[in-house]
Tab-separated table of C-alpha atoms in Angstrom:
chain	number	residue	atom	x	y	z
A	25	MET	CA	-10.415	6.402	43.119
A	26	ARG	CA	-14.069	6.439	42.173
A	27	ALA	CA	-16.364	8.263	39.777
A	28	HIS	CA	-20.105	8.398	40.292
A	29	ALA	CA	-22.860	10.190	38.399
A	30	MET	CA	-25.228	12.254	40.523
A	31	LEU	CA	-28.069	14.709	39.994
A	32	TRP	CA	-27.260	18.304	41.010
A	33	THR	CA	-30.627	19.244	42.483
A	34	TYR	CA	-29.418	22.470	44.136
A	35	LYS	CA	-29.927	24.576	41.019
A	36	PRO	CA	-32.812	23.157	38.958
A	37	ARG	CA	-33.775	24.816	35.681
A	38	LYS	CA	-37.139	26.462	35.099
A	39	ASP	CA	-38.562	23.241	33.691
A	40	GLY	CA	-37.523	21.340	36.829
A	41	THR	CA	-34.669	19.412	35.234
A	42	CYS	CA	-31.284	19.256	36.974
A	43	ASN	CA	-27.779	18.794	35.675
A	44	ILE	CA	-26.115	15.396	35.874
A	45	LYS	CA	-22.654	15.803	37.345
A	46	ILE	CA	-19.842	13.329	37.776
A	47	TYR	CA	-18.360	13.137	41.256
A	48	VAL	CA	-14.722	12.039	41.407
A	49	GLY	CA	-12.732	11.341	44.552
A	50	PHE	CA	-8.969	11.123	44.068
A	51	GLU	CA	-5.971	11.386	46.426
A	52	GLY	CA	-7.961	12.969	49.218
A	53	ASP	CA	-9.542	15.538	46.915
A	54	LYS	CA	-12.953	15.615	45.272
A	55	LYS	CA	-14.448	17.353	42.276
A	56	TYR	CA	-17.783	17.613	40.460
A	57	PHE	CA	-17.668	17.677	36.665
A	58	LYS	CA	-20.653	19.170	34.881
A	59	THR	CA	-22.147	17.284	31.917
A	60	LYS	CA	-24.466	18.560	29.185
A	61	PHE	CA	-27.367	16.376	30.365
A	62	HIS	CA	-30.386	17.521	32.384
A	63	VAL	CA	-33.217	15.281	33.615
A	64	LEU	CA	-36.015	15.459	36.162
A	65	PRO	CA	-35.327	14.077	39.663
A	66	SER	CA	-37.995	11.428	39.017
A	67	GLU	CA	-35.951	10.248	36.007
A	68	PHE	CA	-32.684	9.657	37.887
A	69	ASP	CA	-31.638	6.771	40.134
A	70	ASP	CA	-29.354	8.241	42.828
A	71	ILE	CA	-28.206	4.860	44.110
A	72	LYS	CA	-27.217	3.451	40.717
A	73	GLY	CA	-26.057	6.834	39.431
A	74	GLU	CA	-27.884	6.517	36.146
A	75	VAL	CA	-30.932	7.731	34.235
A	76	LYS	CA	-34.027	5.590	34.733
A	77	ARG	CA	-35.842	3.736	31.997
A	78	ASN	CA	-38.742	6.195	32.111
A	79	HIS	CA	-36.558	8.712	30.252
A	80	PRO	CA	-36.835	8.203	26.446
A	81	ASN	CA	-33.065	8.601	25.929
A	82	HIS	CA	-31.860	6.780	29.033
A	83	MET	CA	-29.627	4.339	27.128
A	84	ARG	CA	-27.815	7.044	25.160
A	85	ILE	CA	-27.329	9.326	28.156
A	86	ASN	CA	-26.054	6.527	30.399
A	87	ALA	CA	-23.639	5.388	27.693
A	88	ALA	CA	-22.298	8.923	27.220
A	89	ILE	CA	-21.877	9.450	30.972
A	90	GLY	CA	-20.111	6.109	31.260
A	91	GLU	CA	-17.648	7.173	28.568
A	92	GLU	CA	-17.073	10.503	30.325
A	93	LYS	CA	-16.365	8.795	33.658
A	94	LYS	CA	-13.894	6.483	31.954
A	95	ARG	CA	-12.192	9.417	30.207
A	96	ILE	CA	-11.743	11.331	33.463
A	97	LEU	CA	-10.388	8.320	35.350
A	98	ASP	CA	-8.048	7.346	32.508
A	99	HIS	CA	-6.738	10.892	32.350
A	100	LEU	CA	-6.062	10.952	36.106
A	101	MET	CA	-4.327	7.573	36.050
A	102	ASN	CA	-2.109	8.360	33.067
A	103	SER	CA	-1.335	12.060	33.432
A	104	GLY	CA	-0.257	12.330	37.050
A	105	GLU	CA	-2.416	15.439	37.422
A	106	ASN	CA	-4.731	16.178	40.306
A	107	LEU	CA	-8.371	17.161	40.311
A	108	ARG	CA	-7.564	20.837	40.563
A	109	THR	CA	-5.894	20.848	37.153
A	110	ILE	CA	-7.873	18.284	35.154
A	111	GLU	CA	-10.969	20.462	34.742
A	112	LYS	CA	-8.840	23.336	33.438
A	113	VAL	CA	-7.078	21.007	31.009
A	114	LYS	CA	-10.402	19.572	29.867
A	115	LYS	CA	-11.816	22.998	29.090
A	116	GLU	CA	-8.736	24.007	27.089
A	117	SER	CA	-8.095	20.717	25.315
A	118	PHE	CA	-8.980	20.618	21.643
A	119	ILE	CA	-8.544	16.831	21.638
A	120	ASP	CA	-10.945	16.271	24.538
A	121	PHE	CA	-13.558	18.484	22.914
A	122	LEU	CA	-13.066	16.724	19.567
A	123	VAL	CA	-13.726	13.364	21.250
A	124	THR	CA	-16.834	14.790	22.922
A	125	GLN	CA	-18.121	16.073	19.575
A	126	ARG	CA	-17.522	12.650	17.995
A	127	ASP	CA	-19.395	10.886	20.786
A	128	GLU	CA	-22.367	13.253	20.518
A	129	ILE	CA	-22.664	12.481	16.807
A	130	LYS	CA	-22.181	8.759	17.381
A	131	ASN	CA	-24.881	8.650	20.056
A	132	GLY	CA	-27.392	10.581	17.958
A	133	PHE	CA	-27.369	13.823	19.963
A	134	THR	CA	-26.886	16.007	16.881
A	135	SER	CA	-28.600	16.468	13.527
A	136	LEU	CA	-25.643	14.798	11.807
A	137	ARG	CA	-25.880	11.173	10.736
A	138	PRO	CA	-24.179	8.817	13.221
A	139	THR	CA	-22.009	7.495	10.378
A	140	THR	CA	-20.319	10.920	10.266
A	141	ALA	CA	-18.646	9.933	13.545
A	142	ARG	CA	-16.276	7.735	11.524
A	143	ASN	CA	-14.705	10.831	9.968
A	144	TYR	CA	-14.221	12.299	13.437
A	145	THR	CA	-12.668	9.044	14.650
A	146	SER	CA	-10.216	9.166	11.748
A	147	LEU	CA	-9.215	12.715	12.707
A	148	ILE	CA	-8.854	11.735	16.376
A	149	THR	CA	-6.462	8.974	15.346
A	150	ARG	CA	-4.352	11.343	13.231
A	151	ILE	CA	-4.385	14.132	15.843
A	152	ASN	CA	-3.212	11.723	18.544
A	153	GLN	CA	-0.482	10.418	16.239
A	154	TYR	CA	0.555	14.002	15.508
A	155	ARG	CA	0.617	14.862	19.224
A	156	ASP	CA	2.794	11.843	19.990
A	157	SER	CA	5.160	12.453	17.061
A	158	ARG	CA	5.692	16.063	18.196
A	159	LYS	CA	6.047	14.948	21.826
A	160	LEU	CA	3.200	17.170	22.978
A	161	LYS	CA	1.344	16.610	26.248
A	162	ASP	CA	-1.934	17.728	24.691
A	163	LEU	CA	-3.261	19.945	21.912
A	164	PHE	CA	-5.113	23.017	23.113
A	165	PHE	CA	-7.490	25.424	21.381
A	166	LYS	CA	-4.781	28.108	21.416
A	167	ASP	CA	-2.469	25.760	19.469
A	168	ILE	CA	-4.736	25.620	16.417
A	169	ASP	CA	-2.913	28.298	14.414
A	170	MET	CA	-1.151	28.596	11.062
A	171	ASN	CA	1.969	26.882	12.410
A	172	PHE	CA	-0.184	23.914	13.400
A	173	TYR	CA	-1.961	24.007	10.014
A	174	LYS	CA	1.316	23.746	8.072
A	175	ASP	CA	2.933	21.256	10.444
A	176	PHE	CA	-0.123	18.996	10.538
A	177	GLN	CA	-0.281	19.002	6.737
A	178	GLN	CA	3.409	18.066	6.574
A	179	PHE	CA	2.914	15.309	9.161
A	180	LEU	CA	-0.017	13.807	7.247
A	181	HIS	CA	1.919	13.893	3.987
A	182	GLU	CA	5.243	12.527	5.257
A	183	ASP	CA	4.178	10.165	8.046
A	184	CYS	CA	0.705	9.041	6.955
A	185	ASN	CA	0.916	9.217	3.146
A	186	CYS	CA	-2.210	11.392	3.250
A	187	GLY	CA	-2.938	13.498	0.165
A	188	ILE	CA	-4.423	16.943	-0.191
A	189	VAL	CA	-8.002	15.654	-0.292
A	190	GLY	CA	-7.564	13.721	2.969
A	191	PHE	CA	-5.960	16.755	4.600
A	192	GLY	CA	-8.896	18.865	3.423
A	193	LYS	CA	-11.402	16.518	5.065
A	194	HIS	CA	-9.529	16.762	8.374
A	195	ILE	CA	-9.350	20.562	8.172
A	196	LYS	CA	-13.091	20.754	7.510
A	197	ILE	CA	-13.777	18.934	10.795
A	198	ILE	CA	-11.187	20.973	12.703
A	199	LYS	CA	-12.858	24.205	11.573
A	200	THR	CA	-16.282	22.873	12.585
A	201	VAL	CA	-15.048	21.779	16.022
A	202	MET	CA	-13.262	25.098	16.617
A	203	ARG	CA	-16.425	27.006	15.684
A	204	ASN	CA	-18.577	24.881	18.014
A	205	ALA	CA	-16.106	25.358	20.860
A	206	GLU	CA	-16.004	29.112	20.296
A	207	ASP	CA	-19.809	29.241	20.354
A	208	LEU	CA	-19.660	27.571	23.779
A	209	GLY	CA	-17.163	30.149	25.023
A	210	LEU	CA	-14.290	27.685	25.345
A	211	HIS	CA	-11.769	29.827	23.434
A	212	LYS	CA	-11.270	33.089	21.548
A	213	ASN	CA	-8.820	31.813	18.940
A	214	ASP	CA	-10.206	32.838	15.534
A	215	THR	CA	-7.227	31.794	13.395
A	216	TYR	CA	-9.330	28.974	11.954
A	217	LYS	CA	-11.499	31.626	10.271
A	218	SER	CA	-8.562	32.919	8.222
A	219	ARG	CA	-8.785	32.499	4.456
A	220	LEU	CA	-5.379	30.776	4.675
A	221	PHE	CA	-6.713	28.178	7.125
A	222	LYS	CA	-8.732	26.571	4.405
A	223	ARG	CA	-9.863	23.199	3.199
A	224	HIS	CA	-8.163	22.116	-0.023
A	225	ARG	CA	-10.517	19.968	-2.038
A	226	GLY	CA	-7.919	18.805	-4.536
A	227	LYS	CA	-8.471	18.011	-8.193
A	228	THR	CA	-11.224	15.501	-8.861
A	229	SER	CA	-12.051	16.170	-12.498
A	230	ASN	CA	-10.027	13.256	-13.820
A	231	LYS	CA	-10.599	10.493	-11.292
A	232	ILE	CA	-10.330	7.141	-13.005
A	233	TYR	CA	-13.035	4.621	-13.752
A	234	LEU	CA	-12.763	1.022	-14.961
A	235	THR	CA	-14.016	0.041	-18.399
A	236	GLU	CA	-16.256	-2.967	-18.955
A	237	ASP	CA	-13.275	-4.896	-20.350
A	238	GLU	CA	-11.303	-4.166	-17.171
A	239	ILE	CA	-14.222	-5.267	-15.012
A	240	GLN	CA	-14.333	-8.534	-16.958
A	241	ALA	CA	-10.578	-8.976	-16.459
A	242	ILE	CA	-11.112	-8.691	-12.705
A	243	SER	CA	-14.019	-11.150	-12.854
A	244	ALA	CA	-11.971	-13.706	-14.824
A	245	LEU	CA	-9.102	-13.874	-12.305
A	246	ASP	CA	-8.544	-17.167	-10.491
A	247	LEU	CA	-8.057	-16.093	-6.874
A	248	SER	CA	-8.824	-19.423	-5.237
A	249	PHE	CA	-5.297	-19.464	-3.776
A	250	ASP	CA	-6.122	-16.404	-1.616
A	251	PRO	CA	-9.595	-16.437	0.053
A	252	GLY	CA	-9.185	-12.830	1.210
A	253	LEU	CA	-8.542	-11.471	-2.280
A	254	ASP	CA	-11.235	-13.725	-3.709
A	255	ARG	CA	-13.781	-12.317	-1.267
A	256	GLU	CA	-12.742	-8.735	-1.947
A	257	ARG	CA	-13.030	-9.273	-5.714
A	258	ASP	CA	-16.559	-10.591	-5.199
A	259	ARG	CA	-17.514	-7.608	-3.062
A	260	PHE	CA	-16.097	-5.197	-5.656
A	261	LEU	CA	-18.111	-6.832	-8.445
A	262	VAL	CA	-21.286	-6.758	-6.372
A	263	SER	CA	-20.676	-3.069	-5.608
A	264	TYR	CA	-20.136	-2.415	-9.311
A	265	TYR	CA	-23.317	-4.091	-10.545
A	266	PHE	CA	-25.370	-2.514	-7.731
A	267	LEU	CA	-23.776	0.974	-8.127
A	268	MET	CA	-23.204	0.654	-4.396
A	269	ARG	CA	-20.991	2.327	-1.809
A	270	TYR	CA	-18.573	0.185	0.165
A	271	GLU	CA	-20.433	0.432	3.490
A	272	ASP	CA	-23.724	-0.507	1.847
A	273	SER	CA	-22.155	-3.597	0.278
A	274	ARG	CA	-21.143	-4.806	3.743
A	275	LYS	CA	-24.733	-4.599	4.967
A	276	ILE	CA	-26.315	-6.753	2.240
A	277	LYS	CA	-28.664	-9.376	3.669
A	278	ALA	CA	-30.854	-12.059	2.086
A	279	GLU	CA	-33.961	-10.134	3.134
A	280	ASN	CA	-32.932	-7.248	0.835
A	281	PHE	CA	-33.957	-9.318	-2.215
A	282	PHE	CA	-37.306	-10.025	-3.822
A	283	LYS	CA	-38.525	-11.618	-7.043
A	284	LYS	CA	-40.891	-10.113	-9.605
A	285	SER	CA	-41.874	-11.653	-12.947
A	286	GLY	CA	-39.163	-14.283	-12.535
A	287	ARG	CA	-36.355	-11.717	-11.979
A	288	ASN	CA	-34.436	-11.029	-8.746
A	289	TYR	CA	-34.143	-7.477	-7.422
A	290	ILE	CA	-32.383	-5.875	-4.482
A	291	LYS	CA	-34.122	-3.203	-2.438
A	292	TYR	CA	-32.092	-1.373	0.201
A	293	LYS	CA	-31.724	2.008	1.907
A	294	GLN	CA	-28.378	3.776	1.495
A	295	GLU	CA	-26.583	4.390	4.754
A	296	LYS	CA	-25.169	7.780	3.742
A	297	THR	CA	-28.258	9.411	2.212
A	298	GLU	CA	-31.066	7.088	3.405
A	299	CYS	CA	-32.229	6.989	-0.222
A	300	GLU	CA	-34.069	3.787	-1.175
A	301	CYS	CA	-32.731	1.992	-4.256
A	302	ILE	CA	-34.129	-0.909	-6.278
A	303	ILE	CA	-31.823	-2.646	-8.769
A	304	PRO	CA	-32.186	-5.768	-10.942
A	305	VAL	CA	-29.740	-8.513	-10.026
A	306	LYS	CA	-27.361	-9.777	-12.705
A	307	THR	CA	-27.100	-13.589	-12.875
A	308	GLU	CA	-23.349	-13.446	-12.127
A	309	VAL	CA	-24.016	-11.343	-9.038
A	310	TRP	CA	-26.764	-13.669	-7.819
A	311	GLU	CA	-24.338	-16.578	-8.043
A	312	ILE	CA	-21.756	-14.629	-6.016
A	313	LEU	CA	-24.302	-13.758	-3.352
A	314	GLN	CA	-25.523	-17.329	-3.040
A	315	ARG	CA	-21.959	-18.598	-2.795
A	316	ARG	CA	-21.271	-16.043	-0.066
A	317	ASN	CA	-24.556	-16.732	1.755
A	318	PHE	CA	-25.484	-13.085	1.172
A	319	ASP	CA	-22.704	-11.997	3.547
A	320	LEU	CA	-19.971	-9.635	2.329
A	321	ASP	CA	-19.179	-8.069	5.699
A	322	SER	CA	-15.512	-8.505	6.557
A	323	GLY	CA	-12.328	-6.503	6.890
A	324	SER	CA	-12.070	-2.717	6.727
A	325	ASN	CA	-12.153	-0.086	3.994
A	326	PRO	CA	-8.373	0.614	4.156
A	327	GLN	CA	-7.608	-3.106	3.821
A	328	SER	CA	-10.151	-3.462	1.025
A	329	ASN	CA	-8.515	-0.557	-0.822
A	330	ARG	CA	-5.144	-2.291	-0.582
A	331	ASP	CA	-6.620	-5.611	-1.724
A	332	ILE	CA	-8.468	-4.185	-4.736
A	333	LYS	CA	-5.269	-2.500	-5.920
A	334	THR	CA	-3.510	-5.862	-5.728
A	335	ILE	CA	-6.364	-7.515	-7.630
A	336	CYS	CA	-6.295	-4.883	-10.384
A	337	ALA	CA	-2.521	-5.211	-10.702
A	338	MET	CA	-2.954	-8.987	-11.106
A	339	ALA	CA	-5.587	-8.311	-13.775
A	340	LYS	CA	-2.948	-6.236	-15.613
A	341	ILE	CA	-4.867	-2.984	-15.355
A	342	ASP	CA	-1.548	-1.208	-15.627
A	343	GLN	CA	-1.915	1.398	-18.358
A	344	ILE	CA	-0.114	4.579	-17.306
A	345	THR	CA	-2.863	6.943	-16.213
A	346	LYS	CA	-3.005	10.437	-14.767
A	347	GLN	CA	-5.190	11.303	-11.791
A	348	GLY	CA	-4.834	14.754	-10.309
A	349	ASP	CA	-1.149	15.613	-10.517
A	350	GLN	CA	0.023	12.000	-10.413
A	351	SER	CA	0.864	9.579	-13.197
A	352	ALA	CA	1.078	5.869	-12.426
A	353	PRO	CA	-0.213	2.463	-13.517
A	354	LYS	CA	-4.001	2.640	-13.385
A	355	TRP	CA	-4.352	0.000	-10.673
A	356	LYS	CA	-2.698	2.330	-8.171
A	357	PHE	CA	-5.673	4.700	-8.346
A	358	VAL	CA	-8.386	2.068	-7.867
A	359	THR	CA	-10.319	2.142	-4.580
A	360	THR	CA	-13.499	0.506	-3.356
A	361	HIS	CA	-15.465	3.559	-4.533
A	362	THR	CA	-14.180	3.096	-8.086
A	363	ALA	CA	-16.810	0.359	-8.487
A	364	ARG	CA	-19.719	2.778	-8.066
A	365	ARG	CA	-18.144	5.470	-10.250
A	366	SER	CA	-17.319	2.957	-12.987
A	367	ALA	CA	-20.839	1.521	-13.061
A	368	ALA	CA	-22.437	4.953	-13.464
A	369	THR	CA	-19.973	5.938	-16.175
A	370	ASN	CA	-20.331	2.699	-18.158
A	371	LEU	CA	-24.112	2.943	-18.049
A	372	ALA	CA	-23.887	6.496	-19.386
A	373	LEU	CA	-21.624	5.270	-22.211
A	374	GLN	CA	-24.335	2.745	-23.104
A	375	ASN	CA	-26.711	5.697	-23.579
A	376	VAL	CA	-28.758	4.832	-20.486
A	377	ASN	CA	-30.950	7.758	-19.472
A	378	ILE	CA	-29.235	9.738	-16.714
A	379	LYS	CA	-32.463	9.783	-14.688
A	380	ILE	CA	-32.432	5.968	-14.632
A	381	ILE	CA	-28.771	5.964	-13.529
A	382	GLY	CA	-29.676	8.419	-10.784
A	383	ASP	CA	-32.521	6.221	-9.562
A	384	LEU	CA	-30.384	3.072	-9.581
A	385	GLY	CA	-27.496	4.668	-7.708
A	386	GLY	CA	-29.477	6.927	-5.425
A	387	TRP	CA	-28.400	10.279	-6.889
A	388	THR	CA	-31.223	12.728	-6.239
A	389	ASP	CA	-29.413	15.670	-7.850
A	390	ILE	CA	-28.772	14.973	-11.529
A	391	ARG	CA	-26.266	17.833	-11.667
A	392	THR	CA	-24.151	16.051	-9.077
A	393	LEU	CA	-24.348	12.848	-11.094
A	394	ARG	CA	-23.213	14.615	-14.272
A	395	ILE	CA	-20.086	15.840	-12.464
A	396	TYR	CA	-19.577	12.349	-11.035
A	397	LEU	CA	-19.404	10.630	-14.426
A	398	ARG	CA	-15.819	10.106	-15.578
A	399	ALA	CA	-15.909	9.275	-19.299
A	400	SER	CA	-13.357	11.170	-21.364
A	401	GLY	CA	-14.040	12.898	-24.651
A	402	LEU	CA	-12.459	9.961	-26.474
A	403	ASP	CA	-14.689	7.474	-24.638
A	404	SER	CA	-17.763	9.385	-25.720
A	405	ALA	CA	-16.500	9.686	-29.286
A	406	LEU	CA	-15.951	5.924	-29.545
A	407	VAL	CA	-19.554	5.363	-28.487
A	408	ALA	CA	-20.850	8.029	-30.859
A	409	LYS	CA	-18.952	6.765	-33.926
A	410	ASP	CA	-21.679	4.207	-34.757
A	411	LEU	CA	-24.529	6.691	-34.504
A	412	GLU	CA	-26.366	7.411	-37.742
A	413	PHE	CA	-25.470	11.092	-37.395
A	414	PHE	CA	-21.772	10.292	-37.989
A	415	ASN	CA	-22.269	7.758	-40.790
């Protein structure tokens, strides 16, 4: 069995470019699989079966074609199908198209940020788990109906402990992928357009934040007995004092820092929004960074979420709290993102100008920031009690 990329020069386009196809020979049969890539004959190496260096996107195209060849060969080896059926399956497979969409985003072929591919990867994992749990051979475009919608939601809830917000994020991607596939003429199933096939956003108005006293309780913990927890506590504190997202905290490097008038500052570009932020560095944070050699990149977000819950439980952040429709000890609701939310809220409670908070945390829309802040009416009243107006 072999797969080889070739340039289909028999039907060039008006601009002279030709489609790159993948030739596969298997069990005495052969097939040519069309790809989405077109290049000029002078930009393709027929012997190597790859795009030459004179094409500006040669690395991305060659990587994508390599992944497609691997996918086809893996499918043939594992499915027992022949070449006459694999192309039909590929065209009808929601999962295959979902993977293709993810790879296009990851390789920079769309207007979406490459980091968005992580959300697609998460959905691919859950969809494959769902397929296996339901003993399905594949999941096709025609299968994306209301029965799937309800069953997938039940699967996520019962088997994956996934809440309504997580389900909503998956449904958002499913609707996008179905729309893209329909635009390409791959299916005529419009169930995903139904008002019932909707993304539930869940309740977010009462997400928790940590008070300054609770942050200090976390900082004061002796975690020397567990290097993993100790490292995660440090990363959480750095994220808090830099109003930083989890992924940005993992990318901190020594070259992000500079000194002005005897004070250290961090200057970095946010991965999600590409907004540039400059923040003064607290002495405690500088000591953490020096101790960690300016390297906080380890583990994964799910593991970090589990670790920070453990840390908060050890710090006795266990007041019964309500978030959404759930009531539980507060530590159960803490995630890595709680650091950023808590910092913004505590700054607001110290009467810091909201424009300054927005600049520090990279919020360009102040209205979004106002919704993001999580102080309760009582929190605000306790701050206001010492104002001259009330005395």
